[in-house]
Short mmCIF file of C-alpha atoms in Angstrom, two decimals:
data_model
loop_
_atom_site.label_atom_id
_atom_site.label_comp_id
_atom_site.label_asym_id
_atom_site.label_seq_id
_atom_site.Cartn_x
_atom_site.Cartn_y
_atom_site.Cartn_z
CA MET A 1 119.00 68.64 31.50
CA ALA A 2 117.98 66.68 34.61
CA ASP A 3 121.43 67.25 36.13
CA ARG A 4 121.27 71.00 35.41
CA LEU A 5 117.78 71.21 36.92
CA ARG A 6 118.79 69.31 40.03
CA SER A 7 121.91 71.46 40.40
CA ALA A 8 119.93 74.72 40.02
CA PHE A 9 117.24 73.54 42.45
CA ASN A 10 119.64 72.26 45.10
CA GLY A 11 121.97 75.24 44.72
CA ARG A 12 119.03 77.66 44.94
CA ASP A 13 120.42 79.20 41.76
CA LEU A 14 117.45 81.10 40.38
CA ASN A 15 119.41 82.41 37.39
CA ALA A 16 120.27 78.86 36.33
CA LEU A 17 116.67 77.77 36.93
CA GLY A 18 115.35 80.66 34.86
CA ALA A 19 117.66 79.70 32.00
CA LEU A 20 115.99 76.27 31.88
CA LEU A 21 112.48 77.74 31.58
CA ALA A 22 110.70 78.72 28.38
CA PRO A 23 109.58 82.38 28.46
CA ASP A 24 105.92 81.27 28.54
CA ALA A 25 106.46 78.40 31.01
CA THR A 26 103.67 77.78 33.52
CA TRP A 27 103.51 76.27 37.00
CA GLY A 28 100.46 74.89 38.74
CA ASP A 29 97.34 72.84 38.31
CA ASP A 30 94.61 75.46 37.87
CA PRO A 31 95.29 78.44 35.58
CA ASP A 32 92.52 80.38 37.34
CA SER A 33 93.97 79.99 40.84
CA PRO A 34 95.88 82.90 42.39
CA GLY A 35 98.99 80.74 42.92
CA TYR A 36 99.32 79.71 39.27
CA CYS A 37 102.45 81.04 37.54
CA HIS A 38 101.91 82.20 33.95
CA ASP A 39 105.47 82.79 32.74
CA ARG A 40 109.18 82.34 33.51
CA ASN A 41 109.47 85.59 35.47
CA HIS A 42 106.50 84.67 37.67
CA ILE A 43 107.97 81.21 38.35
CA VAL A 44 111.37 82.62 39.33
CA ALA A 45 109.70 85.30 41.49
CA THR A 46 107.63 82.63 43.26
CA TYR A 47 110.71 80.51 43.99
CA ARG A 48 112.48 83.67 45.26
CA ARG A 49 109.53 84.56 47.51
CA LEU A 50 109.45 81.04 48.95
CA LEU A 51 113.20 80.99 49.60
CA ASP A 52 113.13 84.48 51.11
CA GLY A 53 110.24 83.34 53.32
CA GLY A 54 112.26 80.53 54.83
CA VAL A 55 111.19 77.60 52.67
CA SER A 56 114.01 75.23 51.77
CA GLY A 57 114.15 72.05 49.82
CA SER A 58 116.21 69.55 47.92
CA MET A 59 115.69 67.52 44.80
CA LEU A 60 116.64 64.04 45.96
CA ASP A 61 116.28 62.14 42.70
CA THR A 62 115.28 62.64 39.09
CA THR A 63 113.77 60.38 36.46
CA THR A 64 113.60 61.36 32.81
CA GLY A 65 111.04 60.37 30.22
CA PRO A 66 110.11 61.40 26.71
CA ASN A 67 108.04 64.33 27.99
CA GLY A 68 110.34 65.66 30.70
CA ILE A 69 111.69 65.16 34.19
CA ALA A 70 110.13 63.97 37.44
CA GLY A 71 112.01 65.13 40.51
CA LEU A 72 111.49 63.77 44.01
CA VAL A 73 111.65 66.86 46.20
CA GLU A 74 111.79 67.23 49.95
CA VAL A 75 110.63 70.59 51.25
CA GLN A 76 110.84 72.17 54.68
CA TRP A 77 107.98 74.64 54.76
CA SER A 78 108.11 77.80 56.85
CA GLU A 79 105.43 78.82 59.32
CA ASP A 80 104.01 81.22 56.73
CA GLU A 81 103.99 78.78 53.82
CA SER A 82 102.62 75.30 53.42
CA GLY A 83 102.38 72.96 50.50
CA ARG A 84 101.84 69.39 49.40
CA GLY A 85 103.86 67.75 52.13
CA PRO A 86 107.44 67.17 52.99
CA ARG A 87 108.08 64.81 50.02
CA PHE A 88 106.40 64.87 46.63
CA TYR A 89 107.17 64.78 42.94
CA GLN A 90 107.62 67.88 40.86
CA VAL A 91 107.15 67.22 37.15
CA PHE A 92 108.93 69.43 34.63
CA LEU A 93 107.51 69.03 31.12
CA VAL A 94 110.09 69.83 28.44
CA THR A 95 109.66 70.97 24.84
CA ASP A 96 112.55 71.93 22.54
CA GLY A 97 115.03 71.72 25.41
CA LEU A 98 113.19 74.08 27.78
CA ILE A 99 110.78 73.51 30.65
CA VAL A 100 107.29 74.55 29.54
CA HIS A 101 105.19 73.46 32.53
CA ILE A 102 105.72 72.46 36.16
CA GLU A 103 103.20 70.51 38.21
CA GLY A 104 103.21 68.61 41.48
CA HIS A 105 102.19 65.02 42.16
CA ASP A 106 101.89 63.15 45.42
CA ASP A 107 103.07 59.79 44.11
CA LYS A 108 105.77 58.43 41.84
CA ASP A 109 103.49 56.42 39.56
CA THR A 110 101.43 59.47 38.60
CA ALA A 111 104.52 61.60 38.05
CA LEU A 112 106.18 58.96 35.87
CA ALA A 113 102.98 58.49 33.86
CA VAL A 114 102.99 62.21 33.00
CA ILE A 115 106.57 62.23 31.70
CA SER A 116 106.09 58.92 29.88
CA ALA A 117 102.73 59.46 28.18
#
């Protein structure tokens, strides 16, 4: 699954990414924040909005653990969008073969702890 995720992310293939997400997948740290994504369609729409707005990125490396995948991503933010920084870890928690939650982490140790706990 890590290879398929990396391929979808790096190929900007939103259909392939959507196929890896559970219908009720979520993305973000705070469910009450306006940027939190509450389902697969919202996640794909957010990725599409970012890409259409000039944001680009690559998943440089992946590490798998019993709870999912940690991907080291490098993002070039547009003037209209900003985020964590140019390099950070995106954690993809997996249940029953589908991504159920996505969250960002600034350091490798924290990201690996989440997928290994």
